[in-house]
PDB file of C-alpha atoms and ligand atoms in Angstrom:
ATOM      1  CA  MET A  91       5.565  25.558   1.669  1.00 52.00           C
ATOM      2  CA  ARG A  92       3.831  24.282   4.748  1.00 61.00           C
ATOM      3  CA  PHE A  93       2.818  20.661   4.977  1.00 59.00           C
ATOM      4  CA  ARG A  94      -0.460  19.838   6.665  1.00 61.00           C
ATOM      5  CA  GLU A  95      -1.615  16.381   7.638  1.00 59.00           C
ATOM      6  CA  PRO A  96      -4.745  15.251   5.792  1.00 59.00           C
ATOM      7  CA  ALA A  97      -7.846  14.911   7.943  1.00 49.00           C
ATOM      8  CA  ALA A  98      -8.844  11.500   6.612  1.00 50.00           C
ATOM      9  CA  LEU A  99      -7.058   8.448   5.322  1.00 59.00           C
ATOM     10  CA  ALA A 100      -8.614   8.879   1.894  1.00 62.00           C
ATOM     11  CA  TRP A 101      -5.625   7.287   0.242  1.00 73.00           C
ATOM     12  CA  GLN A 102      -6.162   3.852   1.777  1.00 77.00           C
ATOM     13  CA  SER A 103      -8.636   2.957  -0.966  1.00 85.00           C
ATOM     14  CA  PRO A 104      -8.659   2.059  -3.816  1.00 93.00           C
ATOM     15  CA  VAL A 105      -5.375   0.190  -4.072  1.00 96.00           C
ATOM     16  CA  GLU A 106      -3.537  -0.007  -7.386  1.00 97.00           C
ATOM     17  CA  VAL A 107      -1.915  -3.432  -7.903  1.00 98.00           C
ATOM     18  CA  VAL A 108      -0.253  -5.535 -10.603  1.00 98.00           C
ATOM     19  CA  CYS A 109      -2.793  -7.724 -12.428  1.00 98.00           C
ATOM     20  CA  PRO A 110      -1.945 -11.404 -11.745  1.00 97.00           C
ATOM     21  CA  ARG A 111      -3.162 -12.342 -15.228  1.00 98.00           C
ATOM     22  CA  CYS A 112      -1.705  -9.756 -17.611  1.00 98.00           C
ATOM     23  CA  GLY A 113       0.690  -7.626 -15.555  1.00 97.00           C
ATOM     24  CA  SER A 114      -1.153  -4.383 -16.257  1.00 97.00           C
ATOM     25  CA  ARG A 115      -2.534  -2.078 -13.596  1.00 97.00           C
ATOM     26  CA  ALA A 116      -5.470  -3.499 -11.659  1.00 98.00           C
ATOM     27  CA  THR A 117      -7.493  -1.913  -8.872  1.00 97.00           C
ATOM     28  CA  VAL A 118      -8.747  -3.292  -5.552  1.00 97.00           C
ATOM     29  CA  ARG A 119     -11.873  -1.545  -4.282  1.00 96.00           C
ATOM     30  CA  GLU A 120     -13.802  -2.129  -1.105  1.00 93.00           C
ATOM     31  CA  ASN A 121     -17.537  -2.708  -1.529  1.00 91.00           C
ATOM     32  CA  ASP A 122     -20.475  -3.722   0.658  1.00 89.00           C
ATOM     33  CA  VAL A 123     -19.518  -7.391   0.778  1.00 87.00           C
ATOM     34  CA  GLY A 124     -15.742  -7.311   0.617  1.00 92.00           C
ATOM     35  CA  TYR A 125     -13.176  -6.366  -1.986  1.00 95.00           C
ATOM     36  CA  ARG A 126     -13.194  -6.551  -5.766  1.00 97.00           C
ATOM     37  CA  LEU A 127     -10.146  -6.783  -7.963  1.00 98.00           C
ATOM     38  CA  THR A 128     -10.607  -5.507 -11.521  1.00 98.00           C
ATOM     39  CA  CYS A 129      -8.011  -5.018 -14.222  1.00 97.00           C
ATOM     40  CA  THR A 130      -7.776  -1.874 -16.319  1.00 95.00           C
ATOM     41  CA  ARG A 131      -6.772  -3.890 -19.388  1.00 96.00           C
ATOM     42  CA  CYS A 132      -7.946  -7.529 -19.299  1.00 98.00           C
ATOM     43  CA  PRO A 133     -11.373  -8.909 -18.228  1.00 98.00           C
ATOM     44  CA  LEU A 134     -10.141 -10.091 -14.812  1.00 97.00           C
ATOM     45  CA  ALA A 135     -12.653  -9.427 -12.030  1.00 97.00           C
ATOM     46  CA  VAL A 136     -12.307 -11.303  -8.715  1.00 96.00           C
ATOM     47  CA  ASP A 137     -14.108 -10.908  -5.406  1.00 97.00           C
ATOM     48  CA  GLY A 138     -12.281 -11.420  -2.148  1.00 94.00           C
ATOM     49  CA  GLY A 139     -12.091 -10.274   1.419  1.00 92.00           C
ATOM     50  CA  SER A 140     -12.068 -13.428   3.537  1.00 92.00           C
ATOM     51  CA  GLU A 141      -8.290 -13.819   3.251  1.00 95.00           C
ATOM     52  CA  ARG A 142      -5.261 -11.757   4.256  1.00 95.00           C
ATOM     53  CA  HIS A 143      -1.795 -12.365   2.854  1.00 96.00           C
ATOM     54  CA  VAL A 144       0.293 -11.097   5.723  1.00 95.00           C
ATOM     55  CA  LEU A 145       3.329 -11.613   7.911  1.00 95.00           C
ATOM     56  CA  VAL A 146       2.958 -13.335  11.269  1.00 93.00           C
ATOM     57  CA  ASP A 147       6.205 -13.366  13.257  1.00 90.00           C
ATOM     58  CA  GLY A 148       8.054 -12.704  10.004  1.00 89.00           C
ATOM     59  CA  ARG A 149       6.417 -15.675   8.260  1.00 92.00           C
ATOM     60  CA  LEU A 150       4.219 -15.172   5.179  1.00 93.00           C
ATOM     61  CA  VAL A 151       0.812 -16.724   5.816  1.00 96.00           C
ATOM     62  CA  VAL A 152      -2.635 -16.622   4.267  1.00 96.00           C
ATOM     63  CA  LEU A 153      -5.076 -15.997   7.084  1.00 97.00           C
ATOM     64  CA  GLN A 154      -8.730 -16.919   6.707  1.00 96.00           C
ATOM     65  CA  TRP A 155     -11.672 -15.228   8.388  1.00 94.00           C
ATOM     66  CA  LYS A 156     -13.315 -17.900  10.539  1.00 94.00           C
ATOM     67  CA  HIS A 157     -15.807 -17.626  13.391  1.00 94.00           C
ATOM     68  CA  GLY A 158     -15.200 -13.895  13.696  1.00 94.00           C
ATOM     69  CA  ALA A 159     -11.412 -13.967  13.846  1.00 95.00           C
ATOM     70  CA  TRP A 160      -8.343 -14.463  11.640  1.00 96.00           C
ATOM     71  CA  HIS A 161      -7.238 -18.086  11.473  1.00 97.00           C
ATOM     72  CA  ASP A 162      -3.948 -19.518  10.240  1.00 96.00           C
ATOM     73  CA  PRO A 163      -4.880 -22.862   8.627  1.00 94.00           C
ATOM     74  CA  ALA A 164      -1.235 -23.958   8.301  1.00 91.00           C
ATOM     75  CA  VAL A 165      -0.818 -24.234  12.066  1.00 93.00           C
ATOM     76  CA  ASP A 166      -4.516 -24.248  12.999  1.00 96.00           C
ATOM     77  CA  ARG A 167      -4.553 -21.310  15.340  1.00 95.00           C
ATOM     78  CA  TYR A 168      -6.155 -17.898  15.593  1.00 96.00           C
ATOM     79  CA  VAL A 169      -3.964 -14.858  15.044  1.00 94.00           C
ATOM     80  CA  SER A 170      -4.530 -11.326  16.310  1.00 92.00           C
ATOM     81  CA  VAL A 171      -1.157  -9.735  15.548  1.00 92.00           C
ATOM     82  CA  PHE A 172      -0.021  -9.538  11.944  1.00 93.00           C
ATOM     83  CA  ARG A 173       1.156  -6.972   9.454  1.00 90.00           C
ATOM     84  CA  ALA A 174       1.041  -6.413   5.721  1.00 87.00           C
ATOM     85  CA  ARG A 175       4.080  -7.206   3.632  1.00 91.00           C
ATOM     86  CA  GLU A 176       5.699  -3.989   2.577  1.00 91.00           C
ATOM     87  CA  GLY A 177       4.681  -2.974  -0.937  1.00 94.00           C
ATOM     88  CA  GLU A 178       1.937  -5.583  -1.165  1.00 96.00           C
ATOM     89  CA  GLU A 179      -1.852  -5.511  -1.106  1.00 95.00           C
ATOM     90  CA  PRO A 180      -2.973  -7.865   1.688  1.00 94.00           C
ATOM     91  CA  VAL A 181      -6.420  -9.041   0.499  1.00 95.00           C
ATOM     92  CA  PHE A 182      -5.263 -10.591  -2.772  1.00 97.00           C
ATOM     93  CA  GLY A 183      -1.540 -10.774  -1.951  1.00 96.00           C
ATOM     94  CA  LEU A 184      -0.506  -8.816  -5.036  1.00 97.00           C
ATOM     95  CA  PRO A 185       2.394  -6.400  -5.466  1.00 97.00           C
ATOM     96  CA  LEU A 186       1.410  -2.737  -5.443  1.00 97.00           C
ATOM     97  CA  TRP A 187       1.534  -1.025  -8.819  1.00 98.00           C
ATOM     98  CA  LEU A 188       3.123   2.085  -7.326  1.00 98.00           C
ATOM     99  CA  ARG A 189       6.342   0.732  -5.896  1.00 97.00           C
ATOM    100  CA  THR A 190       9.992   1.211  -6.660  1.00 97.00           C
ATOM    101  CA  GLU A 191      13.353   1.039  -4.989  1.00 96.00           C
ATOM    102  CA  CYS A 192      15.041   4.285  -4.150  1.00 95.00           C
ATOM    103  CA  CYS A 193      17.597   5.860  -1.832  1.00 94.00           C
ATOM    104  CA  GLY A 194      19.898   2.856  -1.864  1.00 93.00           C
ATOM    105  CA  GLY A 195      17.517  -0.069  -1.647  1.00 94.00           C
ATOM    106  CA  HIS A 196      14.568   1.318   0.303  1.00 96.00           C
ATOM    107  CA  LEU A 197      11.139   0.355  -0.995  1.00 96.00           C
ATOM    108  CA  LEU A 198       9.035   3.363  -1.891  1.00 97.00           C
ATOM    109  CA  TRP A 199       5.364   2.545  -2.356  1.00 95.00           C
ATOM    110  CA  ALA A 200       1.903   4.103  -2.451  1.00 95.00           C
ATOM    111  CA  ASN A 201      -1.605   2.656  -2.569  1.00 94.00           C
ATOM    112  CA  ASN A 202      -2.954   5.108  -5.114  1.00 95.00           C
ATOM    113  CA  GLU A 203      -2.510   8.532  -6.667  1.00 94.00           C
ATOM    114  CA  GLU A 204      -3.769  10.384  -3.576  1.00 90.00           C
ATOM    115  CA  HIS A 205      -1.313   8.505  -1.398  1.00 91.00           C
ATOM    116  CA  LEU A 206       1.446   9.338  -3.860  1.00 93.00           C
ATOM    117  CA  GLY A 207       0.494  12.997  -3.615  1.00 92.00           C
ATOM    118  CA  TYR A 208       0.525  12.784   0.160  1.00 88.00           C
ATOM    119  CA  ILE A 209       4.085  11.457   0.257  1.00 91.00           C
ATOM    120  CA  GLU A 210       5.078  13.994  -2.379  1.00 92.00           C
ATOM    121  CA  SER A 211       3.775  16.922  -0.372  1.00 89.00           C
ATOM    122  CA  TYR A 212       5.308  15.564   2.813  1.00 87.00           C
ATOM    123  CA  VAL A 213       8.750  15.025   1.331  1.00 90.00           C
ATOM    124  CA  GLY A 214       8.621  18.267  -0.622  1.00 86.00           C
ATOM    125  CA  ALA A 215       7.607  20.381   2.325  1.00 82.00           C
ATOM    126  CA  THR A 216      10.123  22.411   4.218  1.00 66.00           C
ATOM    127  CA  LEU A 217       7.975  22.930   7.290  1.00 61.00           C
ATOM    128  CA  ARG A 218       6.177  20.038   8.873  1.00 62.00           C
ATOM    129  CA  GLU A 219       3.756  19.495  11.670  1.00 58.00           C
ATOM    130  CA  SER A 220       5.242  17.024  14.067  1.00 53.00           C
ATOM    131  CA  VAL A 221       1.938  15.330  14.824  1.00 48.00           C
ATOM    132  CA  GLY A 222      -0.197  12.911  12.905  1.00 53.00           C
ATOM    133  CA  LEU A 223       0.470  10.511  10.097  1.00 54.00           C
ATOM    134  CA  SER A 224       3.929  11.666   9.196  1.00 63.00           C
ATOM    135  CA  THR A 225       5.185  10.117  12.415  1.00 63.00           C
ATOM    136  CA  VAL A 226       4.593   6.716  10.826  1.00 67.00           C
ATOM    137  CA  LEU A 227       6.593   7.445   7.706  1.00 80.00           C
ATOM    138  CA  PRO A 228      10.032   5.851   7.851  1.00 86.00           C
ATOM    139  CA  THR A 229      13.017   7.972   8.828  1.00 87.00           C
ATOM    140  CA  TRP A 230      14.732   7.627   5.452  1.00 92.00           C
ATOM    141  CA  MET A 231      11.799   9.472   3.854  1.00 90.00           C
ATOM    142  CA  LYS A 232      12.364  12.417   6.164  1.00 86.00           C
ATOM    143  CA  LEU A 233      16.053  12.907   5.454  1.00 88.00           C
ATOM    144  CA  ALA A 234      16.855  15.968   3.388  1.00 87.00           C
ATOM    145  CA  LYS A 235      19.575  14.114   1.472  1.00 92.00           C
ATOM    146  CA  ASN A 236      16.966  11.667   0.115  1.00 94.00           C
ATOM    147  CA  ARG A 237      14.466  14.320  -0.945  1.00 93.00           C
ATOM    148  CA  GLU A 238      15.459  14.659  -4.592  1.00 94.00           C
ATOM    149  CA  ASP A 239      15.692  10.910  -5.132  1.00 96.00           C
ATOM    150  CA  ILE A 240      12.272  10.322  -3.567  1.00 96.00           C
ATOM    151  CA  LEU A 241      10.584  13.122  -5.513  1.00 96.00           C
ATOM    152  CA  ARG A 242      12.096  11.865  -8.759  1.00 96.00           C
ATOM    153  CA  SER A 243      10.899   8.314  -8.022  1.00 97.00           C
ATOM    154  CA  LEU A 244       7.412   9.529  -7.117  1.00 97.00           C
ATOM    155  CA  HIS A 245       7.235  11.481 -10.339  1.00 96.00           C
ATOM    156  CA  ARG A 246       8.229   8.382 -12.312  1.00 96.00           C
ATOM    157  CA  LEU A 247       5.564   6.315 -10.522  1.00 97.00           C
ATOM    158  CA  ARG A 248       2.947   8.937 -11.264  1.00 96.00           C
ATOM    159  CA  THR A 249       3.617   8.662 -15.016  1.00 96.00           C
ATOM    160  CA  THR A 250       2.715   4.936 -14.849  1.00 96.00           C
ATOM    161  CA  LEU A 251      -0.833   5.910 -13.844  1.00 93.00           C
ATOM    162  CA  ALA A 252      -1.521   7.579 -17.173  1.00 82.00           C
ATOM    163  CA  PRO A 253      -4.402   5.890 -19.023  1.00 69.00           C
ATOM    164  CA  GLY A 254      -3.577   3.434 -21.795  1.00 52.00           C
TER     165      GLY A 254
HETATM  166 ZN1   ZN B  96      -5.141  -7.871 -16.391  1.00 90.23          ZN
END
């Protein structure tokens, strides 16, 4: 089987997360004004977008959008370099629904079903293009010895997306 990089980052949205109210699967979707968090089970529906729960120099901060830039209110300064916490949705700061430990403590995560399928086809492929997105996947995902463990974990995650 030959693996081909997808043309678009379709799997960056929506993002499946853990509902902060009931613990069921909730979904974060981008809309015209920001992001909306809705739960698949309880009535929770929250709008957001002006905050980012991220790491700045290894420190967890909640940045706020202010005067056209990201501002860290804790230290009152503007921040341009930050990154998402692994396995977490940055707008609402919630754990991803599709995440699990595998291969001896590595965190395996996906934003949504399409993303899951992307990792699945990458890990399952025997021939890979050396360009594109796969260059950003961590090395442990590319090791043949981890393949079975990863595919098994992905399969288990996929079953948690079943309705109901
Ligand atoms: Zn809920």
